[in-house]
XYZ file of C-alpha atoms in Angstrom:
741
model
C -2.646 -50.814 -27.554
C -2.080 -47.063 -27.409
C -1.471 -45.493 -30.787
C 1.895 -43.746 -30.292
C 1.392 -41.450 -33.262
C -0.952 -39.474 -30.985
C 1.681 -38.696 -28.348
C 1.887 -35.061 -29.580
C -1.739 -34.605 -28.503
C -0.906 -35.868 -25.022
C 2.252 -33.803 -24.786
C 0.414 -30.670 -25.864
C -2.167 -31.202 -23.129
C 0.545 -31.710 -20.538
C 2.418 -28.613 -21.672
C -0.765 -26.552 -21.434
C -1.057 -27.448 -17.770
C 2.594 -26.983 -16.863
C 3.677 -23.970 -18.875
C 6.258 -21.631 -17.389
C 4.808 -18.934 -15.153
C 4.412 -15.435 -16.601
C 6.941 -12.729 -15.786
C 6.511 -11.321 -12.261
C 4.229 -8.324 -11.951
C 5.453 -5.069 -10.406
C 3.178 -2.690 -8.493
C 3.958 1.006 -9.022
C 2.935 3.991 -6.882
C 3.896 7.602 -7.628
C 3.634 11.008 -5.981
C 4.737 13.854 -8.220
C 5.884 17.256 -7.107
C 3.312 18.977 -9.304
C 0.594 17.037 -7.400
C -0.853 15.537 -10.576
C -0.319 12.141 -8.947
C -0.687 11.778 -5.188
C 0.233 8.334 -3.897
C -1.391 7.124 -7.105
C -1.175 3.504 -8.129
C -0.118 3.108 -11.743
C -1.004 0.205 -14.023
C 1.126 -2.807 -13.142
C 4.253 -3.496 -15.148
C 6.127 -6.772 -15.623
C 9.717 -7.855 -15.789
C 11.022 -7.617 -19.321
C 13.763 -6.127 -21.492
C 14.439 -2.429 -21.850
C 16.926 0.322 -21.181
C 17.356 3.194 -18.764
C 19.367 4.339 -15.774
C 20.256 1.014 -14.187
C 19.521 0.317 -10.524
C 20.770 -3.076 -9.377
C 19.172 -4.868 -6.432
C 21.539 -6.993 -4.335
C 19.666 -9.097 -1.741
C 22.950 -10.512 -0.443
C 24.049 -7.036 0.675
C 22.078 -6.787 3.925
C 21.827 -3.971 6.450
C 19.519 -3.013 9.331
C 16.071 -4.288 10.236
C 13.259 -1.782 9.797
C 10.819 -1.180 12.646
C 8.254 1.232 11.253
C 6.974 4.596 10.083
C 4.551 7.041 11.634
C 4.043 10.262 13.582
C 3.197 11.570 17.043
C -0.282 11.260 18.508
C -0.045 14.435 20.548
C -2.832 15.704 22.779
C -3.599 18.231 20.044
C -3.826 15.549 17.360
C -6.000 13.307 19.505
C -8.290 16.197 20.434
C -8.968 16.893 16.766
C -9.495 13.220 15.966
C -12.025 12.745 18.745
C -13.776 16.116 18.860
C -13.729 17.641 15.371
C -14.698 14.674 13.201
C -17.951 12.849 12.675
C -17.886 9.097 13.186
C -17.758 8.592 9.431
C -14.976 11.135 8.940
C -12.929 9.567 11.725
C -13.360 6.038 10.384
C -12.334 7.137 6.911
C -9.279 8.986 8.222
C -8.225 6.041 10.374
C -8.357 3.827 7.304
C -6.365 6.385 5.305
C -3.690 6.658 7.981
C -3.374 3.122 9.299
C -4.799 0.521 6.934
C -1.890 -1.577 5.613
C -3.890 -2.505 2.511
C -6.014 0.545 1.681
C -4.232 3.460 3.367
C -0.773 4.647 4.344
C -0.252 1.767 6.778
C 1.405 3.878 9.491
C 2.621 1.493 12.172
C 4.904 3.321 14.657
C 3.450 6.140 16.772
C 5.162 8.422 19.256
C 3.529 9.634 22.469
C 4.497 12.531 24.691
C 4.764 11.279 28.279
C 2.690 14.113 29.692
C 2.215 17.397 27.888
C 4.271 18.933 25.102
C 3.589 22.283 23.458
C 0.912 20.568 21.376
C -1.879 20.146 23.875
C -5.445 21.398 23.742
C -5.998 21.226 27.493
C -3.104 22.971 29.207
C 0.099 21.470 30.568
C 0.046 18.316 32.676
C 1.909 15.182 33.756
C 0.597 11.934 35.249
C 1.370 12.948 38.831
C 0.748 16.654 39.307
C 0.612 17.749 42.956
C -0.122 20.991 44.815
C 2.912 23.136 45.574
C 4.964 21.740 48.433
C 3.766 18.130 48.099
C 5.819 15.164 46.865
C 5.137 11.508 46.013
C 8.328 9.470 45.838
C 6.562 6.085 45.320
C 4.420 7.596 42.545
C 1.297 6.413 44.370
C -0.822 9.090 42.696
C 0.260 8.207 39.161
C -2.738 8.250 36.799
C -3.361 8.083 33.051
C -6.554 10.107 33.438
C -5.288 13.029 31.290
C -5.056 10.657 28.302
C -8.417 8.943 28.667
C -10.562 11.500 26.884
C -8.710 11.674 23.559
C -5.329 9.912 23.315
C -6.347 6.421 24.416
C -9.529 6.418 22.269
C -7.458 7.542 19.280
C -5.026 4.690 19.845
C -7.945 2.283 20.160
C -9.271 3.500 16.811
C -5.867 3.192 15.167
C -5.166 -0.276 16.540
C -8.578 -1.499 15.392
C -7.432 -0.741 11.837
C -3.814 -1.870 12.245
C -3.179 -4.234 15.186
C 0.565 -4.210 14.405
C 1.012 -0.602 15.583
C 3.972 0.006 17.911
C 4.346 2.883 20.352
C 7.269 5.002 21.534
C 7.043 7.192 24.635
C 9.095 10.388 25.070
C 8.961 12.639 28.163
C 9.038 16.407 27.780
C 9.175 17.026 31.528
C 9.041 15.248 34.852
C 6.318 16.444 37.266
C 7.105 19.940 38.539
C 7.745 18.782 42.120
C 10.654 16.624 40.872
C 12.471 19.438 39.046
C 15.065 22.002 39.965
C 12.805 24.766 38.626
C 9.712 23.614 40.509
C 7.860 24.039 37.198
C 7.109 22.042 34.066
C 8.875 24.839 32.188
C 12.655 25.025 32.418
C 15.014 23.352 34.851
C 16.268 19.803 35.108
C 15.523 16.653 37.072
C 16.556 17.039 40.708
C 19.126 14.319 41.553
C 17.198 13.097 44.617
C 14.225 12.170 42.436
C 16.005 10.065 39.803
C 14.849 6.814 41.371
C 11.285 8.097 41.639
C 11.439 9.272 38.035
C 12.426 5.760 36.949
C 9.310 4.505 38.743
C 7.235 7.193 36.992
C 8.437 6.026 33.574
C 7.894 2.367 34.476
C 4.342 3.091 35.614
C 3.679 4.899 32.348
C 4.724 1.832 30.353
C 2.797 -0.539 32.609
C -0.355 1.580 32.539
C -0.360 1.797 28.757
C 0.215 -1.951 28.472
C -2.771 -2.503 30.767
C -4.865 -0.435 28.342
C -3.889 -2.728 25.471
C -1.149 -0.466 24.132
C 2.298 -1.783 25.087
C 5.162 0.676 24.830
C 7.718 -0.746 22.417
C 10.388 1.865 23.110
C 11.003 4.855 25.360
C 13.454 7.715 24.980
C 14.915 9.096 28.194
C 14.252 12.749 27.356
C 12.910 14.668 24.392
C 15.481 17.205 23.157
C 17.655 17.148 26.296
C 19.821 20.033 25.051
C 16.894 22.458 24.668
C 14.838 24.021 27.464
C 11.910 25.967 25.971
C 10.660 29.054 27.718
C 6.923 28.676 27.148
C 6.115 24.957 27.252
C 7.311 21.851 29.146
C 10.923 20.795 28.757
C 13.784 19.482 30.853
C 17.529 19.871 30.428
C 19.638 16.730 30.688
C 23.376 16.528 30.022
C 25.041 13.398 28.695
C 26.543 12.783 32.151
C 23.096 13.072 33.742
C 21.590 10.748 31.165
C 24.306 8.175 31.767
C 23.598 8.213 35.505
C 19.832 8.089 34.971
C 19.839 5.061 32.690
C 22.731 3.197 34.312
C 21.620 3.474 37.927
C 17.877 4.070 37.827
C 15.789 3.635 34.683
C 17.759 0.721 33.250
C 17.701 -1.432 36.405
C 14.056 -0.523 37.086
C 12.906 -1.649 33.644
C 15.151 -4.716 33.744
C 13.523 -5.791 37.011
C 10.026 -5.370 35.552
C 8.279 -7.639 33.086
C 8.365 -4.960 30.416
C 9.981 -5.516 27.020
C 10.273 -1.775 26.431
C 13.485 -0.726 24.684
C 15.314 2.275 26.164
C 16.651 4.874 23.711
C 19.288 7.575 24.308
C 19.597 11.196 23.113
C 16.440 12.033 21.025
C 17.726 15.314 19.610
C 19.177 16.816 16.442
C 21.642 15.463 13.889
C 24.091 18.266 14.677
C 25.423 16.603 17.837
C 26.932 13.139 17.651
C 29.166 13.572 20.699
C 26.251 13.313 23.153
C 24.892 9.910 22.015
C 28.379 8.473 21.547
C 29.350 9.587 25.063
C 26.272 7.907 26.535
C 26.859 4.686 24.594
C 30.560 4.658 25.483
C 29.627 4.089 29.113
C 29.396 0.321 29.550
C 26.946 0.565 32.439
C 24.550 2.709 30.436
C 25.094 0.870 27.164
C 23.901 -2.463 28.551
C 20.421 -1.003 29.065
C 20.134 0.868 25.758
C 18.799 -0.399 22.444
C 20.032 2.599 20.474
C 19.837 6.334 19.909
C 17.187 8.653 18.460
C 17.537 11.707 16.231
C 15.564 14.767 15.163
C 16.156 16.585 11.897
C 15.964 20.293 12.787
C 19.728 20.803 12.558
C 22.679 18.911 11.145
C 22.768 16.231 8.470
C 21.380 12.704 8.238
C 24.923 11.321 7.944
C 25.175 11.838 11.715
C 23.217 8.617 12.071
C 26.031 6.707 10.380
C 28.624 8.409 12.567
C 26.936 7.112 15.712
C 26.210 3.726 14.206
C 29.840 3.306 13.137
C 30.894 3.997 16.726
C 28.396 1.456 18.085
C 27.309 -0.912 15.309
C 25.364 -3.107 17.732
C 22.916 -0.301 18.572
C 19.904 0.718 16.495
C 19.200 4.169 15.073
C 15.750 5.749 15.353
C 14.514 8.878 13.618
C 11.780 10.328 15.811
C 10.854 13.899 14.827
C 10.637 16.542 12.135
C 7.726 18.782 11.207
C 6.504 20.560 8.146
C 4.924 23.974 8.374
C 4.116 27.281 6.776
C 7.830 28.033 6.945
C 8.233 25.420 4.174
C 5.140 25.830 1.969
C 6.341 24.277 -1.298
C 4.907 20.768 -1.809
C 7.461 19.770 -4.428
C 10.510 20.792 -2.410
C 9.115 19.186 0.736
C 8.460 15.908 -1.075
C 12.031 15.814 -2.352
C 13.426 16.713 1.096
C 11.480 14.025 2.933
C 12.386 11.382 0.376
C 16.057 12.337 0.180
C 16.727 12.857 3.891
C 14.293 10.558 5.691
C 12.869 7.751 3.578
C 15.975 7.113 1.487
C 18.766 8.955 3.292
C 17.543 7.925 6.728
C 17.480 4.248 5.827
C 20.807 4.423 3.981
C 22.222 5.903 7.193
C 21.010 2.995 9.332
C 17.691 4.433 10.497
C 15.132 1.823 11.523
C 12.201 4.240 11.900
C 10.877 7.466 10.457
C 8.455 9.372 12.674
C 7.186 12.859 11.992
C 5.780 15.282 14.558
C 2.003 15.894 14.861
C -0.235 13.330 13.207
C -2.956 15.962 12.798
C -3.305 19.717 13.318
C -5.964 22.217 12.340
C -5.755 25.012 9.779
C -4.243 27.320 12.418
C -1.387 24.937 13.299
C -3.175 24.081 16.507
C -4.417 23.616 19.018
C -1.172 24.351 20.851
C 0.134 26.065 23.972
C 3.277 28.030 23.112
C 6.001 26.582 20.951
C 5.536 26.310 17.202
C 2.777 28.497 15.770
C 3.208 27.540 12.117
C 3.658 23.752 12.206
C 1.789 21.396 9.883
C 0.439 17.948 10.694
C 0.599 14.847 8.545
C -3.022 15.745 7.859
C -4.914 18.982 8.448
C -8.388 18.833 10.010
C -10.609 21.855 9.498
C -11.748 22.995 12.932
C -15.203 23.974 11.660
C -16.181 21.309 9.136
C -13.855 18.418 9.886
C -12.714 18.416 6.257
C -9.407 16.576 5.934
C -6.403 17.633 3.875
C -3.700 15.049 3.269
C -0.393 16.904 3.254
C 2.930 16.092 1.641
C 3.958 14.488 4.929
C 1.173 11.928 4.452
C 2.133 11.076 0.891
C 5.830 10.852 1.728
C 5.313 8.491 4.654
C 2.840 6.355 2.711
C 5.435 5.523 0.065
C 7.383 3.606 2.708
C 4.937 2.681 5.462
C 2.492 0.936 3.109
C 5.144 -1.291 1.561
C 8.114 -1.677 3.935
C 6.872 -4.176 6.493
C 8.029 -4.176 10.122
C 10.946 -6.569 10.213
C 12.022 -5.786 6.653
C 15.738 -5.772 5.897
C 17.380 -3.028 3.908
C 19.218 -4.613 1.005
C 21.683 -3.316 -1.533
C 20.718 -0.898 -4.294
C 22.768 1.745 -6.035
C 21.887 5.393 -6.572
C 22.860 7.546 -9.535
C 24.178 10.929 -8.463
C 21.983 13.837 -9.528
C 19.580 11.499 -11.373
C 17.949 8.839 -9.209
C 18.238 8.112 -5.482
C 17.085 4.734 -4.175
C 16.712 2.439 -1.209
C 15.561 -1.194 -1.329
C 14.081 -3.608 1.194
C 13.275 -7.290 1.478
C 10.143 -7.903 3.525
C 9.593 -10.834 5.894
C 7.145 -12.352 3.375
C 9.841 -12.327 0.674
C 8.457 -9.397 -1.309
C 10.681 -6.488 -2.254
C 10.120 -2.754 -2.098
C 12.183 -0.148 -3.925
C 11.831 3.598 -3.301
C 13.110 5.826 -6.096
C 13.408 9.615 -5.975
C 13.820 11.599 -9.167
C 14.964 15.032 -7.936
C 15.609 16.357 -11.437
C 13.422 18.550 -13.589
C 12.882 15.918 -16.282
C 11.560 12.366 -16.563
C 14.248 9.759 -15.943
C 14.117 6.288 -17.554
C 14.659 3.633 -14.894
C 15.919 0.086 -15.417
C 15.825 -2.175 -12.353
C 17.855 -5.384 -12.336
C 17.058 -8.035 -9.727
C 19.166 -11.107 -10.385
C 18.272 -12.392 -13.830
C 15.114 -10.289 -14.018
C 14.631 -6.656 -14.925
C 11.905 -4.099 -15.462
C 11.775 -0.563 -16.820
C 9.700 2.494 -15.973
C 9.824 6.234 -16.567
C 9.993 8.152 -13.268
C 8.419 11.621 -13.625
C 10.304 14.795 -12.769
C 10.520 15.769 -9.094
C 8.639 12.678 -7.983
C 8.827 9.770 -5.566
C 8.016 6.248 -6.742
C 7.644 2.944 -4.924
C 7.927 -0.401 -6.725
C 6.981 -3.715 -5.097
C 7.226 -7.258 -6.396
C 7.715 -10.911 -5.526
C 9.294 -13.634 -7.587
C 6.014 -15.411 -8.332
C 3.396 -12.640 -8.400
C 1.664 -11.863 -11.650
C 0.567 -8.397 -12.616
C -2.810 -8.371 -10.900
C -6.095 -6.489 -10.957
C -6.576 -3.452 -8.715
C -9.252 -0.961 -7.727
C -12.364 -2.629 -9.100
C -14.524 -0.323 -6.988
C -12.646 2.852 -7.989
C -11.972 3.447 -4.281
C -8.186 3.452 -3.965
C -6.026 6.532 -3.890
C -8.728 9.081 -3.188
C -6.811 10.667 -0.324
C -6.782 14.104 -1.923
C -10.399 14.201 -3.103
C -13.808 13.234 -1.804
C -12.585 9.682 -2.363
C -11.886 7.345 -5.220
C -9.718 7.439 -8.300
C -8.724 5.682 -11.490
C -5.605 4.288 -9.803
C -4.457 1.141 -11.564
C -6.438 1.925 -14.721
C -5.255 3.364 -18.017
C -7.760 5.959 -19.241
C -8.175 7.490 -22.680
C -10.521 9.998 -24.255
C -11.298 13.291 -22.543
C -10.348 12.147 -19.056
C -11.581 14.233 -16.186
C -14.727 15.031 -18.193
C -15.739 12.078 -20.337
C -13.876 9.638 -18.055
C -14.081 10.308 -14.323
C -14.861 8.818 -10.928
C -18.078 9.909 -9.242
C -19.539 9.393 -5.784
C -23.090 9.557 -7.156
C -25.119 6.380 -7.753
C -22.302 4.019 -6.751
C -23.185 0.325 -6.565
C -21.512 -1.456 -3.632
C -18.823 1.095 -2.868
C -18.480 4.821 -2.377
C -17.572 5.551 -5.990
C -18.194 4.453 -9.550
C -16.647 5.071 -12.963
C -18.649 7.465 -15.117
C -18.241 7.454 -18.901
C -20.178 10.213 -20.601
C -20.583 12.386 -23.654
C -22.246 15.637 -22.612
C -21.673 17.630 -25.792
C -22.738 15.312 -28.599
C -19.280 14.816 -30.099
C -18.541 11.423 -31.606
C -15.583 9.315 -30.594
C -14.383 6.798 -28.079
C -13.274 6.925 -24.464
C -12.792 4.442 -21.682
C -10.432 2.614 -19.380
C -8.399 -0.586 -19.394
C -6.290 -2.674 -17.058
C -4.166 -5.727 -17.781
C -3.073 -8.805 -15.861
C -0.381 -11.382 -16.606
C -1.602 -14.625 -18.172
C -0.370 -17.571 -20.170
C -2.039 -19.563 -22.903
C -4.831 -21.756 -21.590
C -5.613 -19.585 -18.556
C -9.327 -19.147 -17.951
C -10.421 -15.627 -16.984
C -13.670 -14.213 -15.694
C -14.457 -10.494 -15.879
C -17.431 -9.077 -13.963
C -18.964 -5.625 -13.847
C -22.173 -3.909 -12.852
C -23.436 -1.234 -15.244
C -26.040 1.465 -14.614
C -27.656 3.685 -17.204
C -28.918 6.650 -15.186
C -32.459 7.841 -15.771
C -31.191 11.378 -16.229
C -28.819 11.596 -19.177
C -29.412 7.987 -20.196
C -28.580 6.364 -23.524
C -32.249 5.760 -24.324
C -32.879 6.352 -27.997
C -29.215 6.987 -28.802
C -26.725 4.968 -30.778
C -24.117 5.192 -28.022
C -22.879 1.868 -26.669
C -20.678 0.533 -23.881
C -18.440 -2.350 -24.926
C -16.882 -4.637 -22.321
C -13.954 -6.607 -23.705
C -11.097 -8.875 -22.746
C -8.211 -8.372 -25.172
C -5.202 -10.670 -25.392
C -1.598 -9.775 -26.221
C 1.556 -11.796 -26.721
C 3.587 -9.070 -24.965
C 2.523 -7.323 -21.771
C 1.704 -3.753 -22.747
C 1.268 -4.528 -26.442
C -0.632 -2.133 -28.676
C -4.151 -2.780 -29.934
C -4.182 -4.359 -33.416
C -0.390 -4.418 -33.344
C 1.424 -7.670 -34.115
C 1.201 -8.439 -30.381
C -2.624 -8.334 -30.434
C -4.056 -11.870 -30.421
C -7.800 -11.258 -30.356
C -10.586 -10.548 -27.910
C -13.853 -11.538 -26.250
C -16.504 -8.808 -26.281
C -20.061 -8.023 -25.187
C -22.289 -4.952 -25.407
C -22.902 -3.936 -21.784
C -25.165 -0.955 -22.451
C -26.947 0.851 -25.243
C -30.037 2.685 -26.347
C -32.321 -0.257 -25.529
C -30.862 -1.009 -22.090
C -33.192 -0.406 -19.104
C -32.365 2.678 -17.050
C -32.138 3.205 -13.306
C -31.075 -0.327 -12.400
C -27.651 -1.908 -11.953
C -27.249 -4.817 -14.386
C -24.545 -7.496 -13.962
C -22.348 -8.521 -16.875
C -19.724 -11.220 -17.214
C -17.180 -12.413 -19.741
C -15.710 -15.890 -19.338
C -12.915 -16.650 -21.785
C -9.689 -18.587 -22.224
C -6.344 -17.040 -23.123
C -5.080 -18.188 -26.525
C -1.726 -19.830 -27.020
C 1.134 -17.376 -26.648
C -0.803 -14.875 -24.535
C 1.149 -12.831 -21.967
C -1.487 -10.230 -21.055
C -5.261 -10.226 -20.720
C -6.601 -6.672 -20.751
C -10.044 -5.754 -19.451
C -11.397 -2.859 -21.514
C -14.474 -0.662 -21.185
C -14.996 1.359 -24.364
C -17.740 3.969 -24.605
C -18.577 4.502 -28.281
C -20.207 7.891 -28.837
C -22.153 8.747 -31.974
C -22.200 12.270 -33.343
C -24.962 14.385 -31.764
C -25.843 11.706 -29.174
C -25.375 12.411 -25.484
C -25.682 10.254 -22.381
C -23.714 8.487 -19.670
C -23.054 5.063 -18.192
C -21.748 4.133 -14.740
C -19.560 1.118 -13.992
C -18.826 -0.367 -10.561
C -18.074 -3.619 -8.756
C -15.555 -4.663 -11.396
C -13.682 -7.934 -11.039
C -11.091 -9.576 -13.264
C -9.626 -12.858 -12.139
C -8.011 -16.106 -13.125
C -10.065 -19.210 -12.393
C -9.362 -22.900 -12.758
C -9.959 -24.204 -16.302
C -13.232 -25.950 -17.050
C -12.920 -29.694 -16.605
C -13.036 -31.283 -20.036
C -12.370 -28.110 -22.033
C -9.855 -29.890 -24.261
C -9.970 -27.339 -27.063
C -9.538 -24.420 -24.592
C -12.460 -22.357 -25.834
C -14.094 -21.835 -22.428
C -17.013 -24.179 -23.219
C -17.432 -27.913 -22.689
C -19.333 -29.428 -25.620
C -19.145 -32.031 -28.341
C -16.108 -30.339 -29.868
C -14.144 -31.201 -26.721
C -15.278 -34.797 -27.007
C -13.890 -34.886 -30.542
C -10.474 -33.639 -29.378
C -10.495 -36.108 -26.495
C -11.575 -39.027 -28.709
C -9.007 -38.240 -31.399
C -6.321 -38.597 -28.772
C -7.226 -42.271 -28.529
C -6.019 -43.028 -32.029
C -7.888 -45.063 -34.637
C -9.412 -47.607 -32.273
C -12.648 -46.420 -30.630
C -15.457 -48.142 -28.778
C -19.077 -47.350 -28.066
C -18.226 -46.705 -24.443
C -15.928 -43.769 -25.190
C -18.665 -41.157 -25.166
C -20.135 -42.519 -21.967
C -16.692 -42.377 -20.351
C -16.069 -38.802 -21.545
C -19.563 -37.691 -20.586
C -19.254 -39.155 -17.082
C -15.891 -37.493 -16.403
C -16.087 -34.211 -18.291
C -19.246 -33.553 -20.276
C -22.153 -33.901 -17.867
C -23.744 -30.735 -19.241
C -23.073 -31.445 -22.894
C -25.919 -32.728 -25.110
C -26.141 -36.459 -25.924
C -24.131 -37.645 -28.894
C -25.022 -40.799 -30.853
C -21.870 -42.656 -31.839
C -20.499 -46.114 -32.176
C -16.942 -46.038 -30.927
C -14.525 -48.850 -30.015
C -13.418 -49.417 -26.430
C -10.593 -47.083 -25.229
C -7.318 -48.464 -23.998
C -6.570 -48.586 -20.294
C -3.360 -46.594 -20.883
C -5.244 -43.654 -22.402
C -7.764 -43.715 -19.573
C -4.899 -43.543 -17.093
C -3.365 -40.574 -18.911
C -6.696 -38.783 -19.148
C -7.381 -39.246 -15.473
C -3.873 -38.008 -14.634
C -4.813 -34.661 -16.162
C -8.254 -34.535 -14.584
C -7.203 -33.631 -10.994
C -5.828 -30.314 -12.234
C -9.257 -29.543 -13.692
C -11.470 -31.114 -11.046
C -14.263 -29.149 -9.429
C -14.799 -26.503 -12.121
C -18.248 -25.885 -13.517
C -18.814 -26.673 -17.157
C -21.858 -24.400 -17.325
C -21.645 -21.520 -19.750
C -21.911 -18.324 -17.659
C -24.101 -15.391 -18.616
C -22.565 -13.245 -21.364
C -19.817 -15.797 -22.051
C -18.327 -15.047 -25.422
C -16.363 -17.091 -27.857
C -12.823 -15.936 -28.429
C -12.329 -14.037 -31.679
C -8.842 -13.814 -33.132
C -8.975 -10.750 -35.322
C -6.657 -8.061 -36.517
C -9.455 -5.959 -37.985
C -12.009 -5.405 -35.247
C -14.920 -2.949 -35.434
C -14.461 0.777 -35.169
C -15.194 0.657 -31.445
C -11.637 -0.552 -30.972
C -10.185 2.788 -31.971
C -8.454 4.570 -29.099
C -8.425 8.363 -28.939
């Protein structure tokens, strides 16, 4: 019979395996106006108590569906991408711009249908004819002008992000179709409206045939402006109504295209034009919505049009930065306030900027703007890439607001914090927060019964993302992320201490499996401590494995010095607790480098440990202990920190399966033991443990059933002791290497 006085042992084991999940982890990214942080990932935070300016998330308050963020791949941009970059530079930039996991994740691109002012090769359309000739059926239509640079650039972008969508916008019809007989000036001659509809249809079909379907198409770029030195075409609201109602709309409806037709495509300062077009029932049936530029007027115009026609979408399609607005900080605040936050709060489903890339001379271009700035700047001589404030602004939304996301309720605090929130199709949430003030603002976010706090720096833009069941996780183990403003790499996600930027820095020399590595050094012989740390959410009983590769360089090595690199996993009862504070629960530690360590070779190290009862955070720490008058450096790369399934049979939760676990298991049987107990334990849990001579009574069938009911949770895990596995030490008085400077 089972000895019921041992039920607490069984209940404790069951509770260990079914403990409540840790508080959700929150990812944090910040760009500050002083450029000290540029789309920089901060250490994760978790939901917990605290105070601050309260922003409340309301997922039941639902608004528009988001379609995407991006910029225009003009002929100028594509020419730079294809002709001014090496293969390696282009691949890196494509990842920076379009990767949804490592870059900005841009996913909605605008194309000029024919030439705009930003072309490197002169003005053109897809059916240019000698003077006096016409082609009503558009038999001579050809995408050849786009084959050298634009289509290859789209191929490169789509290879990185297959979810990219495209919008087409015409600057001008072919000259032979216009009242001016030229790409410059004039309007569309009435007799060619049907042919023009065919021209636009063939554009969409030709791009689809190249693997780049056109998701949406505006009827005319800036119809109320006719430039004098580059292609343009005037189009009144009455003309646009006739064009879409009687020609373009029916032509696209009769085709197999899913392309959405969009009205207006001009500035915020005129709401009468788009409302007039949408008021016409014949035109409205073919239109998905209206598009806006931001060169005049106010973003609230989007709400004015949406209120008049709530069934039609709002698109923001163009604004540019330039030398006329040189201040990074002010530009960051403007983009966040008016486009990312204000645009979405005024029903916008997209944010697209003008040129994706320009050179240092605001070119190449033919007429038009001579001081515009691209999302990135490509040096025309070296191919060096500068990521501008337009890049960082877009990235704060495009990386985290998925296509198909829904804007949900969030409040803003006048003159303190401005916000917009989204719920993604995968259930995750994204919150953009602008602090336009000159001082740090404490933020408190409330999402149902959960809340988190964070200090938002002055004049900065922050993005927070979370899901209900995500833990604070480990990021940037290769020191690669967030290097958009440097040669690559950063300490994003890590907390650094010591003389950072000198003693603690990322280097692209001697990296292991990536482009960068962490370098900890003491060049001047001063004693002390420096290093980095990063925490993840855990609960008691979790098994964790930390990996790292460490190199002691031959030049500036630690040979003959007393300097040491300590690799540790520290445990805390509160996420973010202080070392050797009451929240500190203990640590596992190894020496990963010292004066006797071989130089010039990457050496692997691993810590395998189990979180003690009450743990809420496991913190991976690299501490470089520097003795007075000793110099030298260590490099760290290929870092991993992960939760793994517990070891089968580790009943005392010390990360090792041995005779001590057998004792815990046997004691759970009560006072009656049999000689077969050890054989049973050894067969199920302790295959790698040493033999144990014992005479033990037979176990009860009930206990065996209970033991086996726990086993499936633990099945399949190795009971081997990994290299460098350390026993957990619960200590409040660790060695001096624990001191943080």
